[in-house]
Amino acid sequence: MFKVYGTELRSRLLLGTSRYPSPAILTDAVQASRAQVVTVSLRRESSGERAGQGFWSIIRELGVRVLPNTAGCHSVKEAVTTAHMAREVFGTPWIKLEVIGEDDTLQPDVFGLTEAARLLCAEGFEVFPYTTEDLVVAERLLAAGCRVLMPWGAPIGSGRGLNNLFGLKALRAHFPEVPLIIDAGLGVPSHAAQALELGFDAVLINTAVAQARDPVQMAAAFAQAVEAGAAARLAGPIEPRDLAAPSTPLIGTAFRG
């Protein structure tokens, strides 16, 4: 269990809701994941085939908490406006804040991100910023009023896992009391388990589940992975060694004189 903005969550897996083959598969995947929080793009769900009340009724029936996001926004003004609309539509102060700065990697514009976070936090939003593993940016976001950080593991939808282990470990060590959720780039359950083993509080998965051959089975696999990773962290993993360490005592070993 971990806490974000005063809300305790049992599940350490957050699930995205885009790009599923059908609403029925989305429903089954969310249930299989045991996620208590799902992300929803206001832009995506306000246009296209799943627009309007149909999609929103699915989310309500699942009984999960909604984390709206500002996916696709490239400026401070765009992100802030989208956040205001999301608060009205979904009735929550939570917002996953994305301000994209580079189209090929979908890397966050950390300058626009910190400015948008400052504005939204001042207006009472509880901001979940999609950011990099940069320590200075993290400091600025926390100073702006954010109480949780969502660093990327790798570019969105890439499935590459945790690209910068050194940077992510440094981020975890530098902010031991701040909830950290790995967002973007995880491709398989072992990536999620690794993130939890490193001490991150949770992971957010979308593409790796939605675009799997069997999204429901993959959602269940990620649910098991985050539980295993969190349990391993609590159990206290051994430190890596350069040399072998015998597991059998040498005392009493037979030898020839």
mmCIF file of C-alpha atoms in Angstrom:
data_model
loop_
_atom_site.group_PDB
_atom_site.id
_atom_site.type_symbol
_atom_site.label_atom_id
_atom_site.label_comp_id
_atom_site.label_asym_id
_atom_site.label_seq_id
_atom_site.Cartn_x
_atom_site.Cartn_y
_atom_site.Cartn_z
ATOM 1 C CA MET A 1 0.000 0.000 0.000
ATOM 2 C CA PHE A 2 1.205 3.519 -0.764
ATOM 3 C CA LYS A 3 -0.300 6.984 -0.504
ATOM 4 C CA VAL A 4 -0.653 9.796 -3.051
ATOM 5 C CA TYR A 5 -2.233 13.113 -2.137
ATOM 6 C CA GLY A 6 -3.739 11.553 0.974
ATOM 7 C CA THR A 7 -5.300 8.608 -0.895
ATOM 8 C CA GLU A 8 -4.116 5.121 0.042
ATOM 9 C CA LEU A 9 -3.817 2.673 -2.843
ATOM 10 C CA ARG A 10 -3.434 -1.076 -2.426
ATOM 11 C CA SER A 11 -2.435 -1.722 -6.022
ATOM 12 C CA ARG A 12 0.925 -0.463 -7.281
ATOM 13 C CA LEU A 13 -0.219 -0.767 -10.889
ATOM 14 C CA LEU A 14 -1.936 2.123 -12.679
ATOM 15 C CA LEU A 15 -3.455 1.319 -16.054
ATOM 16 C CA GLY A 16 -4.001 3.404 -19.160
ATOM 17 C CA THR A 17 -7.229 3.037 -21.127
ATOM 18 C CA SER A 18 -6.274 3.830 -24.732
ATOM 19 C CA ARG A 19 -5.762 1.608 -27.785
ATOM 20 C CA TYR A 20 -7.587 -1.493 -26.524
ATOM 21 C CA PRO A 21 -9.204 -3.678 -29.193
ATOM 22 C CA SER A 22 -12.666 -3.241 -27.672
ATOM 23 C CA PRO A 23 -14.455 -1.824 -24.616
ATOM 24 C CA ALA A 24 -15.067 -5.374 -23.387
ATOM 25 C CA ILE A 25 -11.362 -6.212 -23.470
ATOM 26 C CA LEU A 26 -10.582 -2.931 -21.704
ATOM 27 C CA THR A 27 -13.042 -3.844 -18.956
ATOM 28 C CA ASP A 28 -11.599 -7.335 -18.534
ATOM 29 C CA ALA A 29 -8.017 -6.021 -18.554
ATOM 30 C CA VAL A 30 -8.698 -3.447 -15.836
ATOM 31 C CA GLN A 31 -10.298 -6.117 -13.691
ATOM 32 C CA ALA A 32 -7.430 -8.554 -14.296
ATOM 33 C CA SER A 33 -4.869 -5.879 -13.429
ATOM 34 C CA ARG A 34 -6.503 -5.185 -10.060
ATOM 35 C CA ALA A 35 -5.642 -1.517 -10.696
ATOM 36 C CA GLN A 36 -7.454 1.065 -8.592
ATOM 37 C CA VAL A 37 -6.484 3.988 -10.826
ATOM 38 C CA VAL A 38 -6.866 4.342 -14.588
ATOM 39 C CA THR A 39 -5.672 7.197 -16.752
ATOM 40 C CA VAL A 40 -8.005 8.802 -19.259
ATOM 41 C CA SER A 41 -7.132 11.284 -21.987
ATOM 42 C CA LEU A 42 -9.781 13.979 -22.246
ATOM 43 C CA ARG A 43 -8.824 14.629 -25.881
ATOM 44 C CA ARG A 44 -8.942 10.983 -26.838
ATOM 45 C CA GLU A 45 -12.223 10.201 -25.154
ATOM 46 C CA SER A 46 -13.878 13.394 -26.405
ATOM 47 C CA SER A 47 -13.389 12.395 -30.026
ATOM 48 C CA GLY A 48 -13.443 9.265 -32.134
ATOM 49 C CA GLU A 49 -15.393 6.091 -31.784
ATOM 50 C CA ARG A 50 -15.476 5.857 -27.988
ATOM 51 C CA ALA A 51 -16.624 9.412 -27.394
ATOM 52 C CA GLY A 52 -19.074 10.570 -24.784
ATOM 53 C CA GLN A 53 -21.130 8.780 -22.220
ATOM 54 C CA GLY A 54 -20.443 5.243 -23.442
ATOM 55 C CA PHE A 55 -16.811 5.244 -22.433
ATOM 56 C CA TRP A 56 -17.429 7.197 -19.241
ATOM 57 C CA SER A 57 -20.102 4.707 -18.166
ATOM 58 C CA ILE A 58 -17.592 1.860 -18.584
ATOM 59 C CA ILE A 59 -15.154 3.608 -16.265
ATOM 60 C CA ARG A 60 -17.853 4.312 -13.672
ATOM 61 C CA GLU A 61 -18.960 0.680 -13.682
ATOM 62 C CA LEU A 62 -15.393 -0.481 -13.022
ATOM 63 C CA GLY A 63 -15.379 1.444 -9.741
ATOM 64 C CA VAL A 64 -11.839 2.740 -10.222
ATOM 65 C CA ARG A 65 -10.381 6.174 -9.603
ATOM 66 C CA VAL A 66 -9.810 8.280 -12.708
ATOM 67 C CA LEU A 67 -6.544 10.111 -13.352
ATOM 68 C CA PRO A 68 -7.231 12.393 -16.339
ATOM 69 C CA ASN A 69 -4.204 13.376 -18.393
ATOM 70 C CA THR A 70 -3.191 16.153 -20.740
ATOM 71 C CA ALA A 71 -1.807 13.792 -23.398
ATOM 72 C CA GLY A 72 -0.955 15.491 -26.673
ATOM 73 C CA CYS A 73 -0.426 18.955 -25.204
ATOM 74 C CA HIS A 74 2.667 20.832 -26.410
ATOM 75 C CA SER A 75 2.366 24.133 -24.545
ATOM 76 C CA VAL A 76 1.652 25.442 -21.085
ATOM 77 C CA LYS A 77 -1.580 27.111 -22.186
ATOM 78 C CA GLU A 78 -2.808 23.962 -23.913
ATOM 79 C CA ALA A 79 -2.035 21.759 -20.894
ATOM 80 C CA VAL A 80 -3.605 24.120 -18.369
ATOM 81 C CA THR A 81 -6.767 24.532 -20.455
ATOM 82 C CA THR A 82 -7.071 20.770 -20.879
ATOM 83 C CA ALA A 83 -6.619 20.263 -17.127
ATOM 84 C CA HIS A 84 -9.462 22.687 -16.397
ATOM 85 C CA MET A 85 -11.728 20.855 -18.818
ATOM 86 C CA ALA A 86 -10.780 17.497 -17.311
ATOM 87 C CA ARG A 87 -11.625 18.676 -13.808
ATOM 88 C CA GLU A 88 -15.076 19.686 -14.963
ATOM 89 C CA VAL A 89 -15.724 16.483 -16.911
ATOM 90 C CA PHE A 90 -14.357 13.966 -14.418
ATOM 91 C CA GLY A 91 -14.921 15.821 -11.158
ATOM 92 C CA THR A 92 -11.449 15.257 -9.712
ATOM 93 C CA PRO A 93 -8.549 17.553 -8.788
ATOM 94 C CA TRP A 94 -6.118 14.845 -9.938
ATOM 95 C CA ILE A 95 -4.367 15.518 -13.236
ATOM 96 C CA LYS A 96 -1.547 13.672 -14.953
ATOM 97 C CA LEU A 97 0.313 16.568 -16.484
ATOM 98 C CA GLU A 98 2.008 16.060 -19.837
ATOM 99 C CA VAL A 99 3.677 18.835 -21.821
ATOM 100 C CA ILE A 100 5.421 17.214 -24.786
ATOM 101 C CA GLY A 101 8.562 18.858 -26.116
ATOM 102 C CA GLU A 102 9.855 16.474 -28.781
ATOM 103 C CA ASP A 103 7.671 14.566 -31.204
ATOM 104 C CA ASP A 104 9.869 11.562 -32.024
ATOM 105 C CA THR A 105 10.555 10.520 -28.416
ATOM 106 C CA LEU A 106 7.586 12.287 -26.800
ATOM 107 C CA GLN A 107 10.071 13.593 -24.237
ATOM 108 C CA PRO A 108 8.571 16.072 -21.783
ATOM 109 C CA ASP A 109 9.226 19.773 -22.188
ATOM 110 C CA VAL A 110 10.509 20.136 -18.639
ATOM 111 C CA PHE A 111 10.448 23.949 -18.771
ATOM 112 C CA GLY A 112 6.815 24.083 -19.835
ATOM 113 C CA LEU A 113 6.017 21.240 -17.439
ATOM 114 C CA THR A 114 7.289 23.053 -14.364
ATOM 115 C CA GLU A 115 5.466 26.246 -15.328
ATOM 116 C CA ALA A 116 2.185 24.420 -15.957
ATOM 117 C CA ALA A 117 2.605 22.514 -12.690
ATOM 118 C CA ARG A 118 3.114 25.777 -10.793
ATOM 119 C CA LEU A 119 -0.058 27.271 -12.249
ATOM 120 C CA LEU A 120 -2.203 24.199 -11.666
ATOM 121 C CA CYS A 121 -0.962 23.529 -8.122
ATOM 122 C CA ALA A 122 -1.782 27.145 -7.238
ATOM 123 C CA GLU A 123 -5.346 26.488 -8.436
ATOM 124 C CA GLY A 124 -5.810 23.434 -6.229
ATOM 125 C CA PHE A 125 -4.993 20.680 -8.705
ATOM 126 C CA GLU A 126 -3.184 17.590 -7.426
ATOM 127 C CA VAL A 127 -0.604 17.198 -10.151
ATOM 128 C CA PHE A 128 1.078 13.985 -11.316
ATOM 129 C CA PRO A 129 3.803 15.301 -13.653
ATOM 130 C CA TYR A 130 5.160 13.119 -16.460
ATOM 131 C CA THR A 131 8.837 14.025 -16.294
ATOM 132 C CA THR A 132 12.373 12.770 -16.843
ATOM 133 C CA GLU A 133 14.746 11.396 -14.205
ATOM 134 C CA ASP A 134 16.554 14.767 -13.942
ATOM 135 C CA LEU A 135 17.137 15.729 -10.295
ATOM 136 C CA VAL A 136 16.997 19.488 -10.894
ATOM 137 C CA VAL A 137 13.658 19.202 -12.706
ATOM 138 C CA ALA A 138 12.358 17.054 -9.857
ATOM 139 C CA GLU A 139 13.339 19.733 -7.341
ATOM 140 C CA ARG A 140 11.556 22.388 -9.392
ATOM 141 C CA LEU A 141 8.382 20.318 -9.689
ATOM 142 C CA LEU A 142 8.277 19.693 -5.959
ATOM 143 C CA ALA A 143 8.872 23.383 -5.294
ATOM 144 C CA ALA A 144 5.962 24.144 -7.649
ATOM 145 C CA GLY A 145 3.656 22.110 -5.404
ATOM 146 C CA CYS A 146 3.733 18.590 -6.849
ATOM 147 C CA ARG A 147 3.684 15.819 -4.244
ATOM 148 C CA VAL A 148 4.357 12.920 -6.587
ATOM 149 C CA LEU A 149 6.651 12.483 -9.595
ATOM 150 C CA MET A 150 6.190 10.268 -12.643
ATOM 151 C CA PRO A 151 9.580 9.806 -14.349
ATOM 152 C CA TRP A 152 9.719 7.956 -17.641
ATOM 153 C CA GLY A 153 11.443 4.611 -17.942
ATOM 154 C CA ALA A 154 11.817 5.005 -21.704
ATOM 155 C CA PRO A 155 9.934 6.820 -24.491
ATOM 156 C CA ILE A 156 6.164 6.296 -24.468
ATOM 157 C CA GLY A 157 5.140 3.053 -26.128
ATOM 158 C CA SER A 158 8.731 1.954 -26.808
ATOM 159 C CA GLY A 159 8.717 -1.097 -24.523
ATOM 160 C CA ARG A 160 12.414 -0.602 -23.766
ATOM 161 C CA GLY A 161 12.145 -0.769 -20.004
ATOM 162 C CA LEU A 162 14.323 1.258 -17.642
ATOM 163 C CA ASN A 163 16.786 3.022 -19.939
ATOM 164 C CA ASN A 164 18.748 5.016 -17.362
ATOM 165 C CA LEU A 165 19.215 2.887 -14.265
ATOM 166 C CA PHE A 166 21.822 5.230 -12.789
ATOM 167 C CA GLY A 167 19.543 8.250 -13.120
ATOM 168 C CA LEU A 168 16.500 6.446 -11.766
ATOM 169 C CA LYS A 169 18.416 5.055 -8.783
ATOM 170 C CA ALA A 170 19.738 8.542 -8.051
ATOM 171 C CA LEU A 171 16.215 9.955 -8.215
ATOM 172 C CA ARG A 172 14.927 7.348 -5.771
ATOM 173 C CA ALA A 173 17.822 7.928 -3.387
ATOM 174 C CA HIS A 174 17.527 11.723 -3.574
ATOM 175 C CA PHE A 175 13.792 11.801 -2.780
ATOM 176 C CA PRO A 176 13.199 8.893 -0.380
ATOM 177 C CA GLU A 177 9.870 10.237 0.912
ATOM 178 C CA VAL A 178 8.329 11.305 -2.406
ATOM 179 C CA PRO A 179 5.986 8.855 -4.182
ATOM 180 C CA LEU A 180 7.643 7.949 -7.493
ATOM 181 C CA ILE A 181 5.695 6.220 -10.267
ATOM 182 C CA ILE A 182 7.481 4.949 -13.372
ATOM 183 C CA ASP A 183 5.482 6.162 -16.346
ATOM 184 C CA ALA A 184 6.122 5.184 -19.962
ATOM 185 C CA GLY A 185 8.346 2.738 -21.791
ATOM 186 C CA LEU A 186 7.793 -0.478 -19.849
ATOM 187 C CA GLY A 187 7.234 -3.408 -22.176
ATOM 188 C CA VAL A 188 7.062 -6.612 -20.144
ATOM 189 C CA PRO A 189 6.203 -7.541 -16.552
ATOM 190 C CA SER A 190 9.867 -7.998 -15.618
ATOM 191 C CA HIS A 191 10.411 -4.276 -16.287
ATOM 192 C CA ALA A 192 7.685 -3.479 -13.757
ATOM 193 C CA ALA A 193 9.140 -5.885 -11.215
ATOM 194 C CA GLN A 194 12.568 -4.257 -11.652
ATOM 195 C CA ALA A 195 11.094 -0.796 -11.022
ATOM 196 C CA LEU A 196 9.504 -1.938 -7.772
ATOM 197 C CA GLU A 197 12.696 -3.740 -6.740
ATOM 198 C CA LEU A 198 14.544 -0.435 -7.143
ATOM 199 C CA GLY A 199 12.161 1.150 -4.659
ATOM 200 C CA PHE A 200 9.717 2.926 -6.955
ATOM 201 C CA ASP A 201 6.220 3.021 -5.542
ATOM 202 C CA ALA A 202 4.220 2.044 -8.614
ATOM 203 C CA VAL A 203 4.185 1.831 -12.398
ATOM 204 C CA LEU A 204 1.789 3.095 -15.053
ATOM 205 C CA ILE A 205 1.237 0.771 -18.013
ATOM 206 C CA ASN A 206 -0.777 1.306 -21.176
ATOM 207 C CA THR A 207 0.682 0.168 -24.506
ATOM 208 C CA ALA A 208 2.313 -2.994 -23.145
ATOM 209 C CA VAL A 209 -1.106 -4.251 -22.030
ATOM 210 C CA ALA A 210 -3.433 -2.740 -24.637
ATOM 211 C CA GLN A 211 -1.338 -3.867 -27.623
ATOM 212 C CA ALA A 212 -0.416 -7.324 -26.307
ATOM 213 C CA ARG A 213 -1.733 -10.357 -28.151
ATOM 214 C CA ASP A 214 -3.858 -11.070 -25.062
ATOM 215 C CA PRO A 215 -4.354 -7.818 -23.119
ATOM 216 C CA VAL A 216 -6.251 -9.480 -20.285
ATOM 217 C CA GLN A 217 -3.566 -12.074 -19.649
ATOM 218 C CA MET A 218 -0.858 -9.405 -19.871
ATOM 219 C CA ALA A 219 -2.708 -7.217 -17.373
ATOM 220 C CA ALA A 220 -2.800 -10.115 -14.934
ATOM 221 C CA ALA A 221 0.923 -10.746 -15.494
ATOM 222 C CA PHE A 222 1.763 -7.112 -14.692
ATOM 223 C CA ALA A 223 -0.355 -7.325 -11.537
ATOM 224 C CA GLN A 224 1.698 -10.291 -10.359
ATOM 225 C CA ALA A 225 4.959 -8.580 -11.337
ATOM 226 C CA VAL A 226 4.395 -5.453 -9.258
ATOM 227 C CA GLU A 227 3.476 -7.558 -6.256
ATOM 228 C CA ALA A 228 6.624 -9.645 -6.676
ATOM 229 C CA GLY A 229 8.817 -6.575 -7.123
ATOM 230 C CA ALA A 230 7.423 -4.827 -4.062
ATOM 231 C CA ALA A 231 7.794 -7.974 -1.957
ATOM 232 C CA ALA A 232 11.385 -8.423 -3.118
ATOM 233 C CA ARG A 233 12.207 -4.843 -2.160
ATOM 234 C CA LEU A 234 10.807 -5.372 1.328
ATOM 235 C CA ALA A 235 12.671 -8.659 1.678
ATOM 236 C CA GLY A 236 16.014 -6.911 1.120
ATOM 237 C CA PRO A 237 17.824 -8.139 -2.016
ATOM 238 C CA ILE A 238 21.506 -9.052 -1.726
ATOM 239 C CA GLU A 239 24.048 -6.651 -3.179
ATOM 240 C CA PRO A 240 25.627 -7.675 -6.515
ATOM 241 C CA ARG A 241 29.180 -9.061 -6.184
ATOM 242 C CA ASP A 242 32.071 -9.256 -8.599
ATOM 243 C CA LEU A 243 33.149 -12.693 -7.343
ATOM 244 C CA ALA A 244 31.332 -15.877 -6.447
ATOM 245 C CA ALA A 245 30.255 -16.423 -2.845
ATOM 246 C CA PRO A 246 29.827 -20.124 -1.962
ATOM 247 C CA SER A 247 26.448 -20.973 -0.517
ATOM 248 C CA THR A 248 27.823 -24.111 1.164
ATOM 249 C CA PRO A 249 30.188 -23.637 4.161
ATOM 250 C CA LEU A 250 33.787 -24.718 3.527
ATOM 251 C CA ILE A 251 34.213 -26.014 7.073
ATOM 252 C CA GLY A 252 33.740 -29.764 7.104
ATOM 253 C CA THR A 253 34.367 -30.145 3.393
ATOM 254 C CA ALA A 254 36.233 -33.320 2.544
ATOM 255 C CA PHE A 255 39.604 -32.871 0.904
ATOM 256 C CA ARG A 256 42.668 -34.975 0.050
ATOM 257 C CA GLY A 257 45.850 -34.424 2.018
#
